[in-house]
Short mmCIF file of C-alpha atoms in Angstrom, two decimals:
data_model
loop_
_atom_site.label_atom_id
_atom_site.label_comp_id
_atom_site.label_asym_id
_atom_site.label_seq_id
_atom_site.Cartn_x
_atom_site.Cartn_y
_atom_site.Cartn_z
CA MET A 1 16.44 -8.52 28.28
CA LEU A 2 13.88 -6.21 26.65
CA LYS A 3 10.33 -7.30 26.07
CA GLU A 4 8.29 -5.74 23.30
CA THR A 5 4.55 -6.21 23.03
CA ILE A 6 2.32 -4.31 20.66
CA LYS A 7 -1.31 -5.15 19.96
CA ARG A 8 -3.38 -3.19 17.49
CA LYS A 9 -6.86 -3.27 16.03
CA LEU A 10 -7.23 -1.14 12.95
CA LEU A 11 -9.44 -0.51 10.01
CA ILE A 12 -7.47 -1.22 6.84
CA PRO A 13 -8.36 2.08 5.07
CA LEU A 14 -6.73 4.05 7.87
CA ALA A 15 -3.60 2.01 7.32
CA VAL A 16 -3.55 3.87 4.01
CA VAL A 17 -3.92 7.24 5.76
CA PHE A 18 -1.25 6.87 8.42
CA PRO A 19 1.67 5.97 6.09
CA VAL A 20 0.85 9.14 4.14
CA VAL A 21 0.98 11.26 7.29
CA LEU A 22 3.52 9.43 9.42
CA THR A 23 6.05 8.57 6.76
CA ALA A 24 5.99 12.09 5.41
CA CYS A 25 8.45 13.06 8.13
CA GLN A 26 11.07 10.82 6.58
CA PRO A 27 13.46 12.92 4.45
CA VAL A 28 13.98 12.47 0.75
CA ASP A 29 17.63 13.43 1.03
CA GLY A 30 20.01 13.90 3.92
CA VAL A 31 19.42 12.38 7.35
CA ASP A 32 17.25 9.26 7.40
CA MET A 33 16.49 6.40 9.75
CA ASP A 34 20.02 5.08 9.32
CA SER A 35 21.21 7.79 11.70
CA ALA A 36 19.01 6.21 14.37
CA PHE A 37 20.51 2.80 13.64
CA ALA A 38 24.00 4.22 14.04
CA LYS A 39 23.25 4.97 17.68
CA MET A 40 23.05 1.26 18.46
CA ALA A 41 26.16 -0.39 17.07
CA GLU A 42 27.89 -0.40 13.72
CA VAL A 43 26.02 -3.60 12.90
CA ARG A 44 23.53 -5.62 14.88
CA THR A 45 22.38 -9.05 13.87
CA TYR A 46 19.16 -10.32 15.40
CA HIS A 47 18.52 -14.06 15.24
CA SER A 48 14.86 -14.59 15.97
CA SER A 49 11.83 -16.69 15.29
CA ALA A 50 9.42 -14.12 13.89
CA LYS A 51 6.24 -15.10 12.12
CA LEU A 52 3.66 -13.07 10.23
CA SER A 53 0.61 -15.13 9.34
CA TRP A 54 -2.66 -14.19 7.68
CA GLU A 55 -6.04 -15.73 7.08
CA LEU A 56 -8.73 -13.88 5.17
CA GLU A 57 -12.41 -14.69 4.86
CA LEU A 58 -13.95 -12.79 1.95
CA GLY A 59 -17.64 -12.23 1.40
CA ASP A 60 -19.85 -12.33 -1.68
CA PHE A 61 -18.21 -9.76 -3.90
CA ALA A 62 -21.21 -9.79 -6.23
CA SER A 63 -22.97 -7.66 -3.61
CA SER A 64 -19.95 -5.43 -3.14
CA ASP A 65 -20.55 -1.69 -2.84
CA ILE A 66 -17.77 -0.93 -5.28
CA PRO A 67 -14.80 -2.68 -6.87
CA MET A 68 -12.42 -1.83 -4.02
CA SER A 69 -13.50 -5.20 -2.66
CA GLU A 70 -12.44 -6.88 -5.86
CA TRP A 71 -9.06 -5.19 -5.49
CA ASN A 72 -8.74 -6.77 -2.06
CA LYS A 73 -9.85 -10.18 -3.27
CA SER A 74 -7.59 -10.27 -6.29
CA ARG A 75 -4.60 -8.95 -4.38
CA ILE A 76 -4.92 -10.91 -1.17
CA GLY A 77 -7.71 -13.42 -1.36
CA VAL A 78 -5.88 -15.73 -3.75
CA PHE A 79 -3.50 -16.41 -0.87
CA SER A 80 -6.16 -17.07 1.74
CA LYS A 81 -3.61 -18.47 4.17
CA GLY A 82 0.10 -17.97 4.45
CA SER A 83 2.93 -16.86 6.66
CA LEU A 84 6.25 -15.07 6.53
CA VAL A 85 8.90 -16.40 8.92
CA ILE A 86 11.80 -14.05 9.64
CA THR A 87 14.98 -15.71 10.87
CA GLU A 88 17.59 -12.96 10.82
CA ARG A 89 17.92 -9.20 10.58
CA THR A 90 21.22 -7.40 10.17
CA ILE A 91 21.21 -3.64 10.70
CA GLY A 92 24.10 -1.39 9.68
CA GLN A 93 24.58 2.34 9.41
CA GLU A 94 23.77 2.32 5.71
CA SER A 95 22.37 -1.15 5.13
CA LEU A 96 19.71 -3.52 6.32
CA SER A 97 19.16 -7.19 5.57
CA VAL A 98 16.14 -9.29 6.55
CA LYS A 99 16.15 -13.03 5.83
CA GLY A 100 13.31 -15.49 6.13
CA GLU A 101 10.89 -17.85 4.43
CA LEU A 102 7.57 -17.22 2.70
CA HIS A 103 5.08 -20.06 3.29
CA LEU A 104 2.28 -20.16 0.69
CA ARG A 105 0.09 -23.22 0.52
CA ASP A 106 2.49 -26.15 0.14
CA LYS A 107 5.47 -24.03 -0.93
CA ILE A 108 8.32 -22.63 1.13
CA ILE A 109 10.14 -19.80 -0.66
CA PRO A 110 13.39 -18.32 0.74
CA ILE A 111 13.15 -14.54 0.89
CA GLU A 112 15.64 -11.80 1.64
CA LEU A 113 15.07 -8.07 1.76
CA PHE A 114 18.17 -5.93 1.67
CA LYS A 115 18.58 -2.17 1.68
CA GLN A 116 21.41 -0.05 0.39
CA PRO A 117 21.48 3.77 0.45
CA ASP A 118 19.92 4.03 -3.01
CA TYR A 119 17.63 1.05 -3.28
CA VAL A 120 15.66 -1.67 -1.56
CA ALA A 121 15.57 -5.11 -3.16
CA VAL A 122 13.77 -8.37 -2.45
CA GLN A 123 15.28 -11.71 -3.38
CA LEU A 124 12.84 -14.59 -3.78
CA GLY A 125 13.79 -18.22 -4.14
CA GLY A 126 17.19 -17.82 -5.75
CA ALA A 127 20.16 -15.58 -6.37
CA ASN A 128 18.85 -14.27 -9.69
CA LYS A 129 15.22 -13.68 -8.73
CA ILE A 130 15.59 -10.15 -7.44
CA ILE A 131 13.11 -7.29 -7.47
CA LYS A 132 14.69 -3.85 -7.08
CA MET A 133 13.06 -0.64 -5.83
CA ASP A 134 14.96 2.59 -6.51
CA LEU A 135 14.61 4.67 -3.37
CA LYS A 136 15.50 7.98 -4.98
CA ASN A 137 12.85 7.71 -7.70
CA SER A 138 10.15 5.63 -5.98
CA HIS A 139 7.34 7.89 -4.76
CA PHE A 140 5.73 5.55 -2.23
CA GLY A 141 8.47 2.96 -1.75
CA TYR A 142 11.01 5.41 -0.42
CA HIS A 143 8.92 6.66 2.46
CA ASP A 144 7.35 3.32 3.32
CA SER A 145 10.69 1.52 3.40
CA TYR A 146 12.27 3.98 5.80
CA PHE A 147 9.24 4.23 8.04
CA TRP A 148 8.69 0.50 8.49
CA MET A 149 12.40 -0.26 8.82
CA GLY A 150 12.65 2.48 11.40
CA PHE A 151 9.58 1.33 13.28
CA MET A 152 10.46 -2.37 13.35
CA ASN A 153 14.18 -2.02 13.91
CA GLY A 154 14.79 1.42 15.37
CA ILE A 155 12.37 0.77 18.22
CA SER A 156 15.18 -0.56 20.42
CA ALA A 157 16.92 2.84 20.24
CA ALA A 158 14.07 4.52 22.13
CA ASP A 159 14.59 5.77 25.65
CA LYS A 160 12.90 3.85 28.46
CA ASN A 161 11.36 6.84 30.19
CA ASP A 162 10.36 8.73 27.06
CA TRP A 163 8.83 6.09 24.81
CA GLY A 164 5.27 6.03 26.17
CA GLY A 165 5.02 9.82 26.22
CA SER A 166 6.53 10.14 22.75
CA VAL A 167 4.05 7.66 21.25
CA GLY A 168 1.16 9.48 22.90
CA GLU A 169 2.28 12.92 21.74
CA VAL A 170 3.01 11.82 18.18
CA THR A 171 -0.31 9.97 17.99
CA LYS A 172 -2.26 12.96 19.22
CA ALA A 173 -0.44 15.23 16.75
CA ALA A 174 -1.26 12.83 13.90
CA LEU A 175 -4.94 12.64 14.91
CA ALA A 176 -5.11 16.43 15.00
CA LEU A 177 -4.33 16.43 11.27
CA LEU A 178 -7.18 14.06 10.40
CA PRO A 179 -10.68 15.45 9.75
CA ASN A 180 -14.08 13.92 10.50
CA LEU A 181 -12.98 11.83 13.46
CA GLN A 182 -15.28 11.36 16.44
CA ASN A 183 -15.00 10.06 20.00
CA ILE A 184 -11.22 10.42 20.03
CA GLN A 185 -9.68 9.00 23.17
CA THR A 186 -5.97 8.70 23.91
CA ALA A 187 -4.33 7.58 27.11
CA ASN A 188 -0.92 6.69 28.47
CA LYS A 189 -1.17 3.70 30.79
CA GLU A 190 0.89 0.90 32.22
CA ALA A 191 0.62 -2.81 31.48
CA GLN A 192 1.90 -5.93 33.24
CA ILE A 193 4.29 -7.73 30.88
CA GLY A 194 6.55 -10.48 32.09
CA GLY A 195 5.92 -9.49 35.69
CA GLU A 196 6.95 -5.87 35.08
CA LYS A 197 5.06 -2.65 34.46
CA VAL A 198 5.73 -1.05 31.07
CA PRO A 199 4.34 2.08 29.32
CA LEU A 200 1.18 1.68 27.28
CA THR A 201 -0.38 4.11 24.81
CA SER A 202 -3.93 3.47 23.61
CA VAL A 203 -5.97 5.32 20.99
CA SER A 204 -9.54 4.88 19.80
CA PHE A 205 -11.87 6.88 17.57
CA SER A 206 -14.71 6.44 15.10
CA LEU A 207 -15.12 7.70 11.55
CA ASP A 208 -18.32 8.91 9.89
CA ASP A 209 -19.59 7.10 6.83
CA LYS A 210 -17.38 8.32 4.01
CA ARG A 211 -16.14 7.03 0.73
CA LEU A 212 -12.50 6.33 1.34
CA GLY A 213 -11.50 8.36 -1.70
CA GLU A 214 -13.34 11.39 -0.33
CA TYR A 215 -11.82 10.88 3.09
CA LEU A 216 -8.27 10.56 1.77
CA ILE A 217 -8.70 13.76 -0.20
CA ALA A 218 -10.05 15.48 2.92
CA VAL A 219 -7.04 14.26 4.90
CA ILE A 220 -4.61 15.50 2.26
CA GLU A 221 -6.33 18.88 2.05
CA SER A 222 -6.32 19.24 5.84
CA VAL A 223 -2.57 18.59 5.87
CA LEU A 224 -1.92 20.95 2.97
CA ASN A 225 -3.86 23.72 4.76
CA ASN A 226 -2.41 23.22 8.22
CA GLU A 227 1.22 24.29 8.17
CA LYS A 228 1.37 24.90 11.93
CA GLY A 229 -0.07 21.49 12.81
CA VAL A 230 2.11 19.61 10.34
CA LYS A 231 5.29 21.24 11.57
CA GLU A 232 4.38 20.53 15.18
CA PHE A 233 3.81 16.89 14.25
CA LEU A 234 7.17 16.77 12.46
CA ARG A 235 8.96 18.20 15.50
CA LEU A 236 7.44 15.57 17.78
CA ALA A 237 7.90 12.67 15.37
CA TYR A 238 11.49 13.54 14.56
CA LYS A 239 12.35 13.86 18.25
CA ALA A 240 10.63 10.54 19.02
CA TYR A 241 12.28 8.56 16.22
CA GLN A 242 15.64 10.32 15.92
CA GLY A 243 16.22 11.22 19.55
CA GLU A 244 17.13 14.85 18.90
CA PRO A 245 15.34 18.07 17.86
CA ILE A 246 14.88 18.79 14.18
CA THR A 247 16.57 21.92 12.81
CA GLU A 248 14.37 24.69 11.41
CA GLU A 249 16.11 24.45 8.04
CA TYR A 250 15.48 20.73 7.80
CA LEU A 251 11.93 21.18 9.14
CA ASN A 252 11.08 23.64 6.35
CA GLU A 253 12.70 21.43 3.73
CA THR A 254 10.75 18.40 4.94
CA TYR A 255 7.51 20.39 5.06
CA GLU A 256 7.99 21.49 1.43
CA ASN A 257 8.62 17.87 0.43
CA ILE A 258 5.38 16.85 2.14
CA GLN A 259 3.44 19.54 0.28
CA ASP A 260 4.83 18.32 -3.05
CA GLU A 261 4.27 14.64 -2.29
CA LEU A 262 0.68 15.06 -1.08
CA SER A 263 -0.24 17.35 -3.96
CA ARG A 264 0.87 14.64 -6.39
CA SER A 265 -0.89 11.93 -4.37
CA LYS A 266 -4.15 13.86 -4.43
CA ALA A 267 -4.15 13.85 -8.22
CA PHE A 268 -4.14 10.03 -8.27
CA ILE A 269 -7.08 9.53 -5.91
CA ASN A 270 -10.39 8.76 -7.57
CA ARG A 271 -13.22 9.81 -5.25
CA ASP A 272 -15.46 7.03 -6.58
CA SER A 273 -12.90 4.22 -6.49
CA PHE A 274 -13.12 3.40 -2.81
CA ALA A 275 -15.80 1.77 -0.70
CA THR A 276 -18.13 3.34 1.82
CA TYR A 277 -17.27 1.93 5.22
CA THR A 278 -20.30 1.94 7.50
CA GLY A 279 -19.66 2.37 11.19
CA ALA A 280 -15.93 2.18 10.65
CA THR A 281 -13.92 2.17 13.87
CA PHE A 282 -10.26 2.25 14.67
CA GLU A 283 -8.80 0.98 17.92
CA ALA A 284 -5.13 0.72 18.77
CA GLN A 285 -3.19 -0.13 21.83
CA GLY A 286 0.49 -0.67 22.18
CA SER A 287 3.06 -1.29 24.82
CA VAL A 288 6.81 -1.49 24.89
CA GLY A 289 9.23 -1.94 27.77
CA PHE A 290 12.95 -1.35 28.16
CA ASP A 291 15.41 -2.08 30.92
CA ALA A 292 18.19 0.26 31.95
CA ALA A 293 20.71 -1.29 29.58
CA GLY A 294 18.35 -1.18 26.61
CA ASP A 295 18.61 -4.93 26.02
CA LEU A 296 15.81 -7.23 24.97
CA ARG A 297 13.90 -8.84 27.79
CA ASP A 298 12.57 -12.38 27.47
CA GLY A 299 9.49 -12.21 25.33
CA GLY A 300 8.49 -10.92 21.96
CA LEU A 301 6.44 -8.65 19.77
CA THR A 302 2.79 -9.29 18.97
CA LEU A 303 0.68 -7.43 16.44
CA ASP A 304 -2.99 -8.26 15.92
CA VAL A 305 -5.02 -6.69 13.12
CA ASN A 306 -8.78 -7.20 13.13
CA TRP A 307 -10.96 -5.59 10.49
CA THR A 308 -14.69 -5.92 9.89
CA GLU A 309 -16.52 -4.23 7.03
CA SER A 310 -19.84 -4.99 5.40
CA PRO A 311 -21.01 -6.24 2.97
CA SER A 312 -18.01 -7.05 0.78
CA ILE A 313 -15.44 -8.23 3.32
CA GLN A 314 -16.82 -9.92 6.39
CA GLN A 315 -13.71 -10.73 8.32
CA ALA A 316 -9.95 -10.44 8.14
CA HIS A 317 -7.39 -11.46 10.70
CA ILE A 318 -3.66 -10.85 10.56
CA GLU A 319 -1.32 -11.79 13.34
CA TYR A 320 2.33 -11.01 13.83
CA SER A 321 4.26 -12.59 16.65
CA GLU A 322 7.95 -12.54 17.41
CA ASP A 323 10.02 -14.25 20.07
CA TYR A 324 13.69 -13.27 20.20
CA TRP A 325 15.86 -16.16 21.24
CA ASP A 326 19.26 -14.66 20.55
CA MET A 327 20.82 -11.34 19.65
CA ASN A 328 24.43 -10.87 18.63
CA GLU A 329 26.16 -7.50 18.40
CA THR A 330 29.13 -7.61 16.07
CA LEU A 331 31.34 -5.03 14.42
CA VAL A 332 31.40 -6.22 10.84
CA PRO A 333 31.46 -4.24 7.57
CA ALA A 334 28.13 -2.43 7.25
CA GLN A 335 27.30 -3.64 3.78
CA THR A 336 25.10 -6.05 1.94
CA PRO A 337 26.67 -8.55 -0.49
CA GLU A 338 26.90 -7.07 -3.98
CA ARG A 339 24.31 -8.23 -6.48
CA GLU A 340 25.59 -8.71 -9.99
CA ALA A 341 22.32 -7.52 -11.50
CA PHE A 342 22.75 -4.07 -9.97
CA VAL A 343 26.13 -3.12 -11.42
CA GLU A 344 24.57 -0.25 -13.34
CA GLU A 345 22.95 2.01 -10.76
CA ASP A 346 21.85 4.78 -13.11
CA SER A 347 18.95 2.91 -14.70
CA ASP A 348 15.86 5.11 -14.47
CA THR A 349 13.32 2.82 -16.09
CA LEU A 350 12.60 -0.87 -16.10
CA PRO A 351 13.24 -1.27 -19.86
CA GLU A 352 16.71 0.28 -19.47
CA PHE A 353 17.42 -1.97 -16.53
CA MET A 354 16.28 -5.07 -18.42
CA ALA A 355 18.38 -4.08 -21.41
CA GLN A 356 21.48 -4.63 -19.26
CA LEU A 357 20.50 -8.20 -18.40
CA ASP A 358 21.13 -11.47 -20.20
CA PRO A 359 17.82 -12.33 -21.97
CA GLN A 360 18.42 -15.96 -20.97
CA SER A 361 18.79 -15.17 -17.27
CA ASP A 362 16.19 -16.03 -14.64
CA LEU A 363 15.96 -12.41 -13.56
CA TYR A 364 15.16 -11.25 -17.09
CA ALA A 365 12.43 -13.90 -17.38
CA LEU A 366 11.01 -12.90 -14.01
CA LEU A 367 10.86 -9.22 -14.85
CA LYS A 368 9.45 -9.87 -18.30
CA GLU A 369 6.66 -12.00 -16.83
CA ASP A 370 5.84 -10.20 -13.61
CA PHE A 371 6.43 -6.58 -14.59
CA GLN A 372 5.23 -6.50 -18.15
CA ALA A 373 2.52 -4.08 -17.09
CA ASP A 374 5.13 -1.51 -16.09
CA VAL A 375 6.76 -1.75 -19.51
CA ILE A 376 3.60 -1.32 -21.55
CA GLN A 377 2.54 1.77 -19.57
CA GLU A 378 5.87 3.52 -19.80
CA ASP A 379 4.67 6.25 -22.14
CA TYR A 380 1.46 7.21 -20.34
CA SER A 381 0.31 7.50 -16.76
CA LEU A 382 -2.63 6.17 -14.81
CA PRO A 383 -5.50 6.47 -14.62
CA HIS A 384 -5.61 7.48 -18.29
CA TYR A 385 -3.91 9.67 -20.83
CA ARG A 386 -5.17 10.90 -24.18
CA LYS A 387 -2.63 10.86 -26.96
CA ALA A 388 -3.07 13.25 -29.88
CA GLY A 389 -2.94 11.82 -33.38
CA ALA A 390 -4.42 8.78 -35.05
CA SER A 391 -5.77 7.13 -31.90
CA GLU A 392 -6.90 7.64 -28.38
CA LEU A 393 -5.49 5.58 -25.55
CA ALA A 394 -6.88 4.76 -22.13
CA THR A 395 -5.46 2.43 -19.54
CA TYR A 396 -7.17 1.02 -16.50
CA GLU A 397 -5.52 -0.77 -13.64
CA MET A 398 -7.19 -2.95 -11.05
CA ILE A 399 -4.81 -1.75 -8.33
CA ALA A 400 -5.96 1.83 -8.88
CA GLY A 401 -9.61 0.81 -8.52
CA ASP A 402 -10.40 1.53 -12.18
CA VAL A 403 -11.69 -1.96 -12.98
CA PHE A 404 -12.48 -5.16 -11.13
CA ILE A 405 -12.67 -8.84 -12.03
CA ASP A 406 -15.87 -10.77 -11.31
CA GLU A 407 -16.12 -14.39 -10.15
CA ASN A 408 -15.94 -15.65 -13.74
CA ALA A 409 -12.77 -13.68 -14.55
CA ASN A 410 -14.59 -10.97 -16.52
CA THR A 411 -13.09 -7.48 -16.28
CA MET A 412 -15.80 -4.92 -15.47
CA ILE A 413 -15.70 -1.11 -15.78
CA GLY A 414 -18.05 1.72 -14.80
CA ALA A 415 -20.12 2.85 -17.78
CA ARG A 416 -19.85 6.53 -16.90
CA ARG A 417 -16.08 6.35 -16.45
CA PHE A 418 -15.72 4.69 -19.86
CA ALA A 419 -18.05 7.22 -21.51
CA GLU A 420 -16.13 10.18 -20.11
CA ASP A 421 -12.76 8.76 -21.18
CA PHE A 422 -13.88 8.33 -24.80
CA ASN A 423 -16.25 11.32 -25.09
CA LEU A 424 -19.38 9.19 -25.39
CA GLU A 425 -22.87 10.47 -24.64
CA LEU A 426 -24.43 8.65 -21.68
CA LYS A 427 -28.09 8.55 -20.65
CA TRP A 428 -29.59 6.74 -17.67
CA ASP A 429 -33.21 5.53 -17.72
CA ASP A 430 -34.26 5.15 -14.10
CA VAL A 431 -37.61 3.59 -15.02
CA GLN A 432 -36.16 0.87 -17.26
CA LYS A 433 -32.98 0.63 -15.16
CA GLN A 434 -30.77 0.83 -18.20
CA VAL A 435 -27.89 2.94 -19.49
CA ALA A 436 -27.40 4.05 -23.09
CA LEU A 437 -24.11 5.16 -24.66
CA SER A 438 -23.56 6.73 -28.05
CA ASP A 439 -20.77 8.23 -30.16
CA GLY A 440 -23.23 9.56 -32.75
CA LYS A 441 -22.89 6.49 -34.97
CA THR A 442 -23.12 3.55 -32.60
CA ASN A 443 -25.76 3.29 -29.90
CA VAL A 444 -25.40 0.68 -27.15
CA THR A 445 -27.92 0.00 -24.39
CA TYR A 446 -27.30 -2.04 -21.25
CA LYS A 447 -29.99 -3.12 -18.78
CA LEU A 448 -29.19 -3.88 -15.16
CA GLY A 449 -29.02 -7.61 -14.44
CA SER A 450 -29.18 -8.52 -18.12
CA SER A 451 -26.61 -10.55 -20.04
CA MET A 452 -27.74 -8.99 -23.32
CA ALA A 453 -27.01 -5.57 -24.81
CA ALA A 454 -28.56 -3.77 -27.77
CA VAL A 455 -26.10 -2.45 -30.38
CA ASN A 456 -27.93 -0.24 -32.92
CA GLY A 457 -31.03 -2.30 -32.18
CA ALA A 458 -29.39 -5.72 -32.61
CA GLN A 459 -29.02 -8.01 -29.59
CA MET A 460 -25.49 -8.86 -28.39
CA GLU A 461 -24.73 -11.44 -25.71
CA LEU A 462 -22.52 -10.32 -22.85
CA PRO A 463 -20.03 -12.56 -20.99
CA ALA A 464 -21.37 -11.22 -17.67
CA PRO A 465 -24.57 -9.46 -16.59
CA VAL A 466 -24.61 -5.70 -16.05
CA GLN A 467 -24.07 -4.95 -12.35
CA LEU A 468 -24.86 -2.08 -10.03
CA ALA A 469 -22.33 -1.37 -7.27
CA GLY A 470 -23.08 1.66 -5.14
CA ASP A 471 -24.27 4.24 -7.66
CA THR A 472 -22.13 2.92 -10.53
CA THR A 473 -23.26 0.66 -13.40
CA TYR A 474 -20.57 -1.85 -14.37
CA VAL A 475 -20.36 -3.55 -17.76
CA PRO A 476 -17.88 -6.03 -19.31
CA ILE A 477 -15.02 -3.88 -20.60
CA ARG A 478 -14.26 -5.98 -23.68
CA SER A 479 -17.89 -5.92 -24.84
CA ILE A 480 -18.34 -2.17 -24.47
CA ALA A 481 -15.00 -1.40 -26.12
CA GLU A 482 -15.47 -3.70 -29.08
CA ALA A 483 -19.03 -2.43 -29.59
CA PHE A 484 -17.49 0.96 -30.36
CA GLY A 485 -14.77 -0.48 -32.60
CA MET A 486 -11.96 -0.34 -30.05
CA LYS A 487 -9.05 -2.69 -29.56
CA VAL A 488 -8.64 -4.20 -26.10
CA GLU A 489 -5.40 -5.61 -24.66
CA PHE A 490 -5.09 -7.29 -21.27
CA HIS A 491 -1.76 -7.38 -19.47
CA THR A 492 -1.90 -9.46 -16.33
CA ALA A 493 1.03 -10.28 -14.07
CA LYS A 494 1.30 -11.19 -10.43
CA TYR A 495 -0.53 -8.48 -8.46
CA ARG A 496 -1.10 -6.40 -11.60
CA HIS A 497 -3.99 -6.30 -14.04
CA VAL A 498 -3.82 -3.57 -16.68
CA VAL A 499 -6.23 -3.02 -19.57
CA ARG A 500 -5.14 -0.96 -22.57
CA ILE A 501 -7.71 0.34 -25.06
CA THR A 502 -7.00 1.89 -28.44
CA LYS A 503 -9.63 3.69 -30.50
CA SER A 504 -8.87 4.05 -34.20
CA GLU A 505 -9.92 7.24 -35.92
#
């Protein structure tokens, strides 16, 4: 039997970098990770006891450098403890199904992720509660889904004698694309696992103090300007994951896709929306062993993630452990059960998809509640878009780092960002520690730490005091918008918080 053991320590921001670089080698059309699955058997079903658990300890976000910390708290902190238990995975040439249970507080929610050639879907709690991701049109979801499915399930297709070297070569090629790294050390070693020696690849490096937004842009630019390095990385990665050399035609096609994808990604990165990580370090070590037959040895897979960052997030610990107790290889039809909700596969937008559903169905209710934010932003893109005519529109989304929510549920926005979006004049008084905004008719002044603002000389009470995070002054978004005669709408769903502002002429 094969034993897999992987242990990693990583800084969360770099988990954002590596999917951009590593998953870029996954094609948009043509050959994908399914070709690697086909080398195993037509279908393999793994029965296992796999568990992903997390426990997060969040610091005082009031002293946060910037609202990236609030993004983390609102997205993850509300579920301070939980676990995902995976019980079965079925892998086919063109399909994948993962079944398990999501444990949150006192609730146990059945969950199933299934992949078809054109989409990935997640089923939560019942047959009608399905969330669909269109692979052909999803910018991030397409690449991420193939990479993680390939990494977690295609690992058993790797060759015993080549795996350690392949990981080391691919890792070194990836690091070569990343700027501003120091003290880089990589090594191929051996580890004792289950009484046997298995290959081990370890990597460590440190990163200078950088705003994550600036660093991500630097990474993207280094990839865009390094054709030779990127293609060398693609050759190594494709060989490691697919088991055969990449053709020059497909290499060039994939490289062009990467250029297009990263150019679009760069446009969405706000240099000031990410935290400064002081003394950030990344350490990773992994090991994997195979016997001659390529079967699983007694044992399991372990993944540890430890991340420390100050002052906003003091500690985070995520642990993944897996112990295979049975694996069945069967030749069964490589398909996932049909889902009635997906009869029409040509839906390009969520509103069109919802229009096909019964308004009384559970799925319709789920989408209406949880994805309302997607519907309301259909006609304009983040982070903001100005619409000619009778009004100006701006939208801000917490996920994009545009706004954050304080401990009393007040939505805060940077004063300069707001002023630039609505063509307001902004002045900063460093002596009085206050910021003044004006549209020529209305003058509003905010003082750091104060819960009062002056609107054309008259005092106005604020729901939250003015805060300084990094070099940005944050004010309550509703107060600043209404002071200038704007209409504010909040659209909050699970994991989404979108603010829409309309300014009447």
